[in-house]
Amino acid sequence: MTVDQFYDLGVALGFTMHQLDVIEYRRFHDSEQTIYDMLMTWRERQPSGQAAKETLLSLMESLDSPAEEMAISDIGLTGEIPDRTLLALARQIRPKKFYEIGGKLGFNTSELQHIEHRTLYNRKDANIQLLSRWIASQTSGPKAKQTLKLVWDSVQDASKAEKTKDGRSATGHFGAHGGKLSTKSHGFTLHIPPGALEEDETISLRVLTEIPNGLTLKEDELLVSHGFQCYPSGLCFKKPAKLIIPHCALVTAPNKVQTVLYSWNQSGTPKRLQHSPDITCSVQERWLEISISHFSGGYFAIYWDWLFLKGILLSCMSFLPRVVPSNRLPILEVRFAKKPHGQKWNDVHVLNDPHLQPVKTDDDEVLFHRSKLSVTCQPVSGKSPETQV
């Protein structure tokens, strides 16, 4: 269970964020014992065992549902700020904004560093602790809500700035002569042929790096590339445009590998499209070649067929904290990520924590077959390290 899920479930069971903080800190981040303590405390309050079981099962199922979007307008002018609202805000605080937002909430640098140390530099946990301490210190509801609105605006501005600077988006103006649009990262390229547009258009291309919660593949399907979104949605071409997306598959017969598109309608419901007249995909040795006559977006999955697919390419990269207190052992993070052909390690490993640094300058590439991946840590000294996967 993740930090987010622990707090979501706890709040849904009737605990306050402060009570959950106490439970978590008492067990010093022993996640299994922390969850056990929370559930036992809750169970003791319940009059009926069967009713408690049904309630818990229902709440556990809801943890896998997509999180609802929060708008600052959802917060009323009267009453207290709900813990659910604080949790939603905590998820959206970017790592680089932690100290800035903490300062706006009235914390000094020493207090913010203490929060980081206490949460073992777990960014999600630190954000929750930050807002939990802040709300506990507030005596005026209207003033707290005004402060929260300022923080929310700061988070939103940071999110918008990141979208324009992270290299995952590209925008261009095109006319009758067509042209090419490429993202700075991830190697996406959109080719618009001459005569494809009836009039001048401003066109945008965005790389989708986070897999939506509602996307469920079939057993023999595999994602080997990032998703895509083209704007303006619904734009039609007189001649099909061509989108190039690098993939991480090692294929022996590219022309025989089949694909399926997972797209979304306006209501946000995922739709599985095996054949579409508006968008087709052919697998090449190092990339997907997508023919588009009508703008949309989604994720292409391939069918895992041993006759034509040897495996996928993974990037292995290790990270260590930049600063480690003298009384604490450093934690080595070893990360694996799918690595499309031609990409660099920092295109596939999102280093969203400024307190971590890569152990070396480049990654190790691993060929993953359709089986379990075993990771072994071999220490230089005779002492065996503690490992957690």
CSV table of C-alpha atoms in Angstrom, one decimal:
chain,number,residue,atom,x,y,z
A,1,MET,CA,0.0,0.0,0.0
A,2,THR,CA,1.4,3.4,-1.0
A,3,VAL,CA,1.6,6.5,1.2
A,4,ASP,CA,-1.3,8.0,-0.8
A,5,GLN,CA,-3.4,4.9,-0.3
A,6,PHE,CA,-2.7,4.7,3.4
A,7,TYR,CA,-3.9,8.2,4.0
A,8,ASP,CA,-6.8,7.9,1.6
A,9,LEU,CA,-8.0,4.7,3.3
A,10,GLY,CA,-7.4,6.2,6.8
A,11,VAL,CA,-9.4,9.3,6.0
A,12,ALA,CA,-12.2,7.2,4.5
A,13,LEU,CA,-12.3,5.1,7.7
A,14,GLY,CA,-12.8,8.3,9.8
A,15,PHE,CA,-9.3,9.1,10.9
A,16,THR,CA,-7.9,12.6,10.8
A,17,MET,CA,-4.6,13.3,9.1
A,18,HIS,CA,-3.1,14.0,12.6
A,19,GLN,CA,-4.2,10.6,13.9
A,20,LEU,CA,-2.7,8.9,10.9
A,21,ASP,CA,0.6,10.8,11.4
A,22,VAL,CA,0.8,9.6,15.0
A,23,ILE,CA,0.2,5.9,13.9
A,24,GLU,CA,2.8,6.2,11.1
A,25,TYR,CA,5.4,7.9,13.3
A,26,ARG,CA,4.9,5.5,16.2
A,27,ARG,CA,5.9,2.6,14.0
A,28,PHE,CA,8.7,4.6,12.3
A,29,HIS,CA,7.6,3.8,8.8
A,30,ASP,CA,7.1,0.1,9.2
A,31,SER,CA,4.4,0.0,6.6
A,32,GLU,CA,2.9,-3.4,7.4
A,33,GLN,CA,2.7,-2.6,11.1
A,34,THR,CA,1.4,0.9,10.5
A,35,ILE,CA,-1.5,-0.4,8.3
A,36,TYR,CA,-2.2,-3.2,10.9
A,37,ASP,CA,-2.4,-0.6,13.7
A,38,MET,CA,-4.8,1.6,11.8
A,39,LEU,CA,-7.1,-1.2,10.8
A,40,MET,CA,-7.2,-2.7,14.4
A,41,THR,CA,-8.0,0.7,15.9
A,42,TRP,CA,-10.8,1.2,13.4
A,43,ARG,CA,-12.1,-2.4,13.9
A,44,GLU,CA,-12.4,-1.8,17.6
A,45,ARG,CA,-14.8,1.1,16.9
A,46,GLN,CA,-17.1,-1.0,14.8
A,47,PRO,CA,-20.3,-2.6,16.3
A,48,SER,CA,-20.7,-5.3,13.7
A,49,GLY,CA,-18.0,-7.6,12.2
A,50,GLN,CA,-19.8,-8.3,8.9
A,51,ALA,CA,-20.6,-4.6,8.4
A,52,ALA,CA,-17.0,-3.7,9.0
A,53,LYS,CA,-15.8,-6.3,6.5
A,54,GLU,CA,-18.2,-5.0,3.8
A,55,THR,CA,-17.2,-1.4,4.4
A,56,LEU,CA,-13.5,-2.2,4.3
A,57,LEU,CA,-13.7,-4.3,1.1
A,58,SER,CA,-15.6,-1.4,-0.6
A,59,LEU,CA,-13.0,1.1,0.5
A,60,MET,CA,-10.1,-1.1,-0.6
A,61,GLU,CA,-11.6,-1.4,-4.1
A,62,SER,CA,-12.0,2.3,-4.3
A,63,LEU,CA,-8.2,2.8,-3.9
A,64,ASP,CA,-7.6,1.6,-7.4
A,65,SER,CA,-10.1,4.1,-8.9
A,66,PRO,CA,-8.8,7.2,-10.6
A,67,ALA,CA,-8.4,10.1,-8.2
A,68,GLU,CA,-11.0,12.9,-8.6
A,69,GLU,CA,-9.7,16.2,-9.9
A,70,MET,CA,-9.8,19.0,-7.2
A,71,ALA,CA,-10.7,22.6,-7.9
A,72,ILE,CA,-10.1,25.4,-5.4
A,73,SER,CA,-13.8,26.4,-6.0
A,74,ASP,CA,-14.8,23.0,-4.5
A,75,ILE,CA,-13.8,24.4,-1.1
A,76,GLY,CA,-16.7,26.2,0.6
A,77,LEU,CA,-16.5,29.6,2.3
A,78,THR,CA,-17.6,28.1,5.6
A,79,GLY,CA,-16.5,25.1,7.7
A,80,GLU,CA,-13.2,23.3,7.9
A,81,ILE,CA,-11.0,22.3,5.0
A,82,PRO,CA,-11.6,18.5,4.5
A,83,ASP,CA,-8.7,16.2,4.8
A,84,ARG,CA,-9.5,14.8,1.4
A,85,THR,CA,-8.8,18.2,-0.1
A,86,LEU,CA,-5.5,18.4,1.7
A,87,LEU,CA,-4.5,15.0,0.4
A,88,ALA,CA,-5.5,16.0,-3.2
A,89,LEU,CA,-3.4,19.1,-2.9
A,90,ALA,CA,-0.4,17.2,-1.4
A,91,ARG,CA,-0.3,14.9,-4.5
A,92,GLN,CA,0.2,17.9,-6.8
A,93,ILE,CA,3.0,19.7,-5.0
A,94,ARG,CA,6.1,19.4,-7.2
A,95,PRO,CA,9.4,18.4,-5.5
A,96,LYS,CA,11.1,21.7,-6.5
A,97,LYS,CA,8.2,23.7,-4.9
A,98,PHE,CA,8.3,22.0,-1.5
A,99,TYR,CA,10.4,24.7,0.2
A,100,GLU,CA,8.6,27.6,-1.6
A,101,ILE,CA,5.2,26.4,-0.6
A,102,GLY,CA,6.3,25.5,2.9
A,103,GLY,CA,7.6,29.1,3.2
A,104,LYS,CA,4.2,30.4,2.1
A,105,LEU,CA,2.5,28.3,4.8
A,106,GLY,CA,4.8,29.9,7.5
A,107,PHE,CA,7.4,27.2,7.9
A,108,ASN,CA,11.1,28.1,8.1
A,109,THR,CA,13.9,26.1,6.5
A,110,SER,CA,14.9,24.2,9.6
A,111,GLU,CA,11.3,23.0,10.1
A,112,LEU,CA,11.0,21.9,6.5
A,113,GLN,CA,14.3,20.0,6.7
A,114,HIS,CA,13.0,18.3,9.9
A,115,ILE,CA,9.9,17.2,7.9
A,116,GLU,CA,12.1,15.7,5.2
A,117,HIS,CA,14.3,13.9,7.7
A,118,ARG,CA,11.3,12.5,9.5
A,119,THR,CA,9.7,11.1,6.4
A,120,LEU,CA,13.1,9.7,5.1
A,121,TYR,CA,12.9,12.0,2.1
A,122,ASN,CA,9.7,10.3,0.8
A,123,ARG,CA,8.3,13.2,-1.2
A,124,LYS,CA,4.7,12.2,-1.0
A,125,ASP,CA,4.8,11.6,2.7
A,126,ALA,CA,6.7,14.9,3.2
A,127,ASN,CA,3.9,16.8,1.3
A,128,ILE,CA,1.2,15.2,3.5
A,129,GLN,CA,3.2,16.0,6.7
A,130,LEU,CA,3.6,19.6,5.6
A,131,LEU,CA,-0.1,20.2,5.1
A,132,SER,CA,-1.1,18.2,8.2
A,133,ARG,CA,1.1,20.3,10.4
A,134,TRP,CA,-0.1,23.5,8.8
A,135,ILE,CA,-3.8,22.7,9.2
A,136,ALA,CA,-3.3,21.7,12.8
A,137,SER,CA,-1.8,25.2,13.6
A,138,GLN,CA,-4.7,27.2,12.0
A,139,THR,CA,-7.2,28.9,14.2
A,140,SER,CA,-9.2,30.8,11.6
A,141,GLY,CA,-11.1,28.9,8.9
A,142,PRO,CA,-11.5,31.8,6.4
A,143,LYS,CA,-7.8,32.8,6.7
A,144,ALA,CA,-6.7,29.2,6.3
A,145,LYS,CA,-8.8,28.9,3.1
A,146,GLN,CA,-7.4,32.2,1.7
A,147,THR,CA,-3.8,30.9,2.4
A,148,LEU,CA,-4.7,27.6,0.8
A,149,LYS,CA,-5.9,29.3,-2.4
A,150,LEU,CA,-2.6,31.1,-2.7
A,151,VAL,CA,-0.8,27.8,-2.4
A,152,TRP,CA,-3.1,26.1,-4.9
A,153,ASP,CA,-2.5,28.9,-7.4
A,154,SER,CA,1.3,28.4,-7.0
A,155,VAL,CA,0.9,24.7,-7.6
A,156,GLN,CA,-1.1,25.2,-10.7
A,157,ASP,CA,1.4,27.7,-12.1
A,158,ALA,CA,4.2,25.3,-11.5
A,159,SER,CA,2.3,22.5,-13.3
A,160,LYS,CA,1.6,24.7,-16.3
A,161,ALA,CA,5.3,25.8,-16.5
A,162,GLU,CA,6.5,22.2,-16.3
A,163,LYS,CA,4.2,21.2,-19.2
A,164,THR,CA,5.9,23.8,-21.4
A,165,LYS,CA,9.5,23.2,-20.4
A,166,ASP,CA,9.8,19.5,-19.9
A,167,GLY,CA,10.3,18.7,-23.6
A,168,ARG,CA,7.2,16.5,-23.8
A,169,SER,CA,5.2,19.0,-25.8
A,170,ALA,CA,5.7,20.7,-29.1
A,171,THR,CA,3.5,23.2,-30.9
A,172,GLY,CA,3.8,24.6,-34.5
A,173,HIS,CA,1.8,26.6,-37.1
A,174,PHE,CA,1.2,24.7,-40.4
A,175,GLY,CA,-0.4,25.5,-43.7
A,176,ALA,CA,-0.8,24.1,-47.2
A,177,HIS,CA,2.9,23.1,-47.4
A,178,GLY,CA,2.8,20.9,-44.3
A,179,GLY,CA,5.9,20.3,-42.2
A,180,LYS,CA,7.4,18.5,-39.3
A,181,LEU,CA,6.8,18.8,-35.5
A,182,SER,CA,9.1,17.1,-33.0
A,183,THR,CA,9.3,17.0,-29.2
A,184,LYS,CA,12.6,17.8,-27.5
A,185,SER,CA,12.5,14.6,-25.5
A,186,HIS,CA,11.2,11.0,-26.2
A,187,GLY,CA,11.8,11.3,-30.0
A,188,PHE,CA,8.2,11.8,-31.1
A,189,THR,CA,7.8,13.3,-34.6
A,190,LEU,CA,4.7,14.3,-36.6
A,191,HIS,CA,5.0,14.6,-40.4
A,192,ILE,CA,2.3,16.6,-42.1
A,193,PRO,CA,2.4,16.1,-45.9
A,194,PRO,CA,1.8,19.0,-48.4
A,195,GLY,CA,-1.9,19.4,-49.2
A,196,ALA,CA,-3.1,17.7,-46.0
A,197,LEU,CA,-4.6,20.8,-44.4
A,198,GLU,CA,-7.4,22.9,-45.9
A,199,GLU,CA,-6.4,26.0,-43.9
A,200,ASP,CA,-3.7,27.2,-41.6
A,201,GLU,CA,-3.7,25.4,-38.2
A,202,THR,CA,-1.8,25.6,-34.9
A,203,ILE,CA,-1.0,22.0,-34.1
A,204,SER,CA,0.3,20.5,-30.8
A,205,LEU,CA,1.8,17.1,-30.0
A,206,ARG,CA,2.2,15.8,-26.4
A,207,VAL,CA,3.9,12.7,-25.1
A,208,LEU,CA,1.9,10.9,-22.4
A,209,THR,CA,4.3,9.3,-19.9
A,210,GLU,CA,1.9,8.4,-17.2
A,211,ILE,CA,-0.4,5.4,-17.7
A,212,PRO,CA,-4.0,6.2,-16.7
A,213,ASN,CA,-5.6,4.1,-14.0
A,214,GLY,CA,-8.4,3.0,-16.3
A,215,LEU,CA,-6.1,1.3,-18.8
A,216,THR,CA,-6.3,-2.5,-18.4
A,217,LEU,CA,-4.5,-4.6,-21.0
A,218,LYS,CA,-5.4,-8.1,-22.0
A,219,GLU,CA,-3.0,-10.9,-20.9
A,220,ASP,CA,-1.2,-11.1,-24.3
A,221,GLU,CA,-0.8,-7.4,-24.8
A,222,LEU,CA,2.1,-5.2,-23.9
A,223,LEU,CA,2.9,-1.4,-23.9
A,224,VAL,CA,6.2,-0.8,-25.6
A,225,SER,CA,6.0,3.0,-26.0
A,226,HIS,CA,4.6,6.2,-24.4
A,227,GLY,CA,1.1,7.4,-25.3
A,228,PHE,CA,0.4,10.4,-27.5
A,229,GLN,CA,-2.2,13.2,-27.8
A,230,CYS,CA,-2.6,15.5,-30.8
A,231,TYR,CA,-4.4,18.9,-30.8
A,232,PRO,CA,-6.8,20.3,-31.8
A,233,SER,CA,-8.8,17.2,-31.1
A,234,GLY,CA,-10.9,16.1,-34.1
A,235,LEU,CA,-8.8,17.8,-36.7
A,236,CYS,CA,-9.2,16.0,-40.1
A,237,PHE,CA,-6.5,15.8,-42.8
A,238,LYS,CA,-7.1,15.5,-46.6
A,239,LYS,CA,-4.0,13.3,-46.6
A,240,PRO,CA,-2.9,11.2,-43.6
A,241,ALA,CA,-0.2,12.6,-41.3
A,242,LYS,CA,2.5,10.3,-40.0
A,243,LEU,CA,3.5,10.0,-36.4
A,244,ILE,CA,6.8,8.3,-35.4
A,245,ILE,CA,7.0,6.9,-31.8
A,246,PRO,CA,10.1,5.1,-30.7
A,247,HIS,CA,9.4,1.7,-29.0
A,248,CYS,CA,11.4,-0.6,-26.7
A,249,ALA,CA,10.6,-4.0,-28.3
A,250,LEU,CA,13.1,-6.3,-29.9
A,251,VAL,CA,11.3,-7.7,-32.9
A,252,THR,CA,12.4,-10.3,-35.5
A,253,ALA,CA,9.6,-9.7,-38.0
A,254,PRO,CA,8.3,-6.2,-37.5
A,255,ASN,CA,5.6,-6.4,-40.3
A,256,LYS,CA,4.0,-9.4,-38.5
A,257,VAL,CA,3.6,-7.8,-35.1
A,258,GLN,CA,0.0,-6.6,-34.5
A,259,THR,CA,-1.1,-3.6,-32.5
A,260,VAL,CA,-4.3,-2.4,-30.7
A,261,LEU,CA,-5.1,1.2,-29.8
A,262,TYR,CA,-6.4,2.2,-26.3
A,263,SER,CA,-8.1,5.6,-26.6
A,264,TRP,CA,-10.5,7.7,-24.6
A,265,ASN,CA,-13.8,9.3,-25.4
A,266,GLN,CA,-14.9,12.7,-24.1
A,267,SER,CA,-16.3,11.2,-20.9
A,268,GLY,CA,-12.9,9.7,-20.1
A,269,THR,CA,-14.0,6.1,-20.7
A,270,PRO,CA,-11.2,3.9,-22.2
A,271,LYS,CA,-12.0,2.3,-25.6
A,272,ARG,CA,-10.1,-0.6,-27.2
A,273,LEU,CA,-9.8,-0.2,-30.9
A,274,GLN,CA,-8.5,-3.1,-32.9
A,275,HIS,CA,-9.2,-1.5,-36.2
A,276,SER,CA,-9.9,2.1,-36.9
A,277,PRO,CA,-10.3,3.9,-40.3
A,278,ASP,CA,-8.9,7.1,-38.9
A,279,ILE,CA,-5.6,5.8,-37.4
A,280,THR,CA,-3.5,2.8,-38.2
A,281,CYS,CA,-0.2,1.6,-36.8
A,282,SER,CA,2.7,-0.4,-38.4
A,283,VAL,CA,5.6,-1.7,-36.3
A,284,GLN,CA,9.1,-1.0,-37.5
A,285,GLU,CA,12.3,-2.3,-36.1
A,286,ARG,CA,12.8,0.7,-33.7
A,287,TRP,CA,9.6,2.7,-33.8
A,288,LEU,CA,5.9,2.7,-34.4
A,289,GLU,CA,4.7,4.4,-37.6
A,290,ILE,CA,1.2,5.7,-37.2
A,291,SER,CA,-1.0,7.0,-40.0
A,292,ILE,CA,-3.5,9.6,-38.8
A,293,SER,CA,-6.3,11.1,-40.8
A,294,HIS,CA,-8.3,12.3,-37.7
A,295,PHE,CA,-6.6,13.8,-34.6
A,296,SER,CA,-7.0,11.8,-31.4
A,297,GLY,CA,-4.7,10.2,-28.8
A,298,GLY,CA,-4.1,7.1,-26.7
A,299,TYR,CA,-1.7,4.2,-26.2
A,300,PHE,CA,-0.7,1.5,-28.7
A,301,ALA,CA,-0.2,-2.0,-27.3
A,302,ILE,CA,1.4,-4.8,-29.2
A,303,TYR,CA,0.5,-8.5,-29.1
A,304,TRP,CA,3.2,-10.5,-27.4
A,305,ASP,CA,4.0,-13.3,-29.9
A,306,TRP,CA,7.2,-15.3,-29.3
A,307,LEU,CA,7.6,-15.9,-33.0
A,308,PHE,CA,8.1,-12.2,-33.8
A,309,LEU,CA,9.0,-10.6,-30.4
A,310,LYS,CA,12.2,-11.5,-28.5
A,311,GLY,CA,11.6,-9.2,-25.5
A,312,ILE,CA,11.8,-5.6,-24.5
A,313,LEU,CA,14.7,-3.3,-23.6
A,314,LEU,CA,15.0,-2.0,-20.0
A,315,SER,CA,17.1,0.7,-18.6
A,316,CYS,CA,18.7,0.1,-15.1
A,317,MET,CA,19.8,3.1,-13.2
A,318,SER,CA,20.8,3.5,-9.5
A,319,PHE,CA,20.4,6.6,-7.3
A,320,LEU,CA,21.6,7.7,-3.9
A,321,PRO,CA,20.7,10.6,-1.6
A,322,ARG,CA,22.8,13.8,-2.1
A,323,VAL,CA,23.0,14.2,1.7
A,324,VAL,CA,22.8,11.5,4.3
A,325,PRO,CA,22.6,12.2,8.1
A,326,SER,CA,25.6,10.6,9.9
A,327,ASN,CA,23.3,8.4,12.0
A,328,ARG,CA,21.5,6.8,9.0
A,329,LEU,CA,22.6,4.3,6.4
A,330,PRO,CA,22.2,5.5,2.8
A,331,ILE,CA,19.4,3.9,0.8
A,332,LEU,CA,20.4,2.8,-2.8
A,333,GLU,CA,17.4,3.0,-5.2
A,334,VAL,CA,17.7,0.7,-8.2
A,335,ARG,CA,15.2,1.5,-10.9
A,336,PHE,CA,14.1,-0.3,-14.0
A,337,ALA,CA,12.2,1.4,-16.8
A,338,LYS,CA,11.3,0.5,-20.4
A,339,LYS,CA,13.8,2.2,-22.8
A,340,PRO,CA,12.6,3.0,-26.3
A,341,HIS,CA,15.3,2.8,-28.9
A,342,GLY,CA,17.5,5.9,-29.2
A,343,GLN,CA,16.5,7.3,-25.9
A,344,LYS,CA,18.8,8.5,-23.1
A,345,TRP,CA,18.4,7.3,-19.5
A,346,ASN,CA,17.0,10.7,-18.3
A,347,ASP,CA,14.2,10.3,-20.9
A,348,VAL,CA,12.9,7.2,-19.2
A,349,HIS,CA,13.9,7.7,-15.5
A,350,VAL,CA,11.9,10.7,-14.2
A,351,LEU,CA,14.2,12.2,-11.5
A,352,ASN,CA,11.5,14.1,-9.7
A,353,ASP,CA,13.3,14.3,-6.3
A,354,PRO,CA,16.1,16.9,-6.1
A,355,HIS,CA,17.6,15.1,-3.1
A,356,LEU,CA,18.6,12.1,-5.2
A,357,GLN,CA,21.5,11.8,-7.6
A,358,PRO,CA,22.5,9.1,-10.1
A,359,VAL,CA,25.3,6.9,-9.0
A,360,LYS,CA,27.0,7.0,-12.5
A,361,THR,CA,26.7,8.9,-15.7
A,362,ASP,CA,24.9,6.3,-17.8
A,363,ASP,CA,22.6,3.4,-17.4
A,364,ASP,CA,22.8,-0.4,-18.0
A,365,GLU,CA,20.6,-1.9,-20.6
A,366,VAL,CA,18.8,-5.2,-19.8
A,367,LEU,CA,16.9,-7.5,-22.3
A,368,PHE,CA,13.8,-8.6,-20.5
A,369,HIS,CA,12.1,-11.8,-21.7
A,370,ARG,CA,8.6,-12.9,-20.8
A,371,SER,CA,9.5,-14.2,-17.3
A,372,LYS,CA,10.3,-12.9,-13.8
A,373,LEU,CA,13.2,-10.5,-13.5
A,374,SER,CA,15.5,-11.3,-10.5
A,375,VAL,CA,17.7,-8.6,-9.0
A,376,THR,CA,20.7,-9.5,-6.8
A,377,CYS,CA,22.7,-7.0,-4.8
A,378,GLN,CA,26.3,-8.1,-4.3
A,379,PRO,CA,28.1,-6.0,-1.7
A,380,VAL,CA,31.8,-5.3,-1.9
A,381,SER,CA,32.2,-6.0,1.8
A,382,GLY,CA,31.2,-9.1,3.5
A,383,LYS,CA,28.1,-7.5,5.2
A,384,SER,CA,24.9,-8.3,3.4
A,385,PRO,CA,22.7,-5.2,2.7
A,386,GLU,CA,19.0,-5.0,3.6
A,387,THR,CA,16.9,-5.1,0.4
A,388,GLN,CA,13.3,-4.2,-0.3
A,389,VAL,CA,11.6,-4.6,-3.7
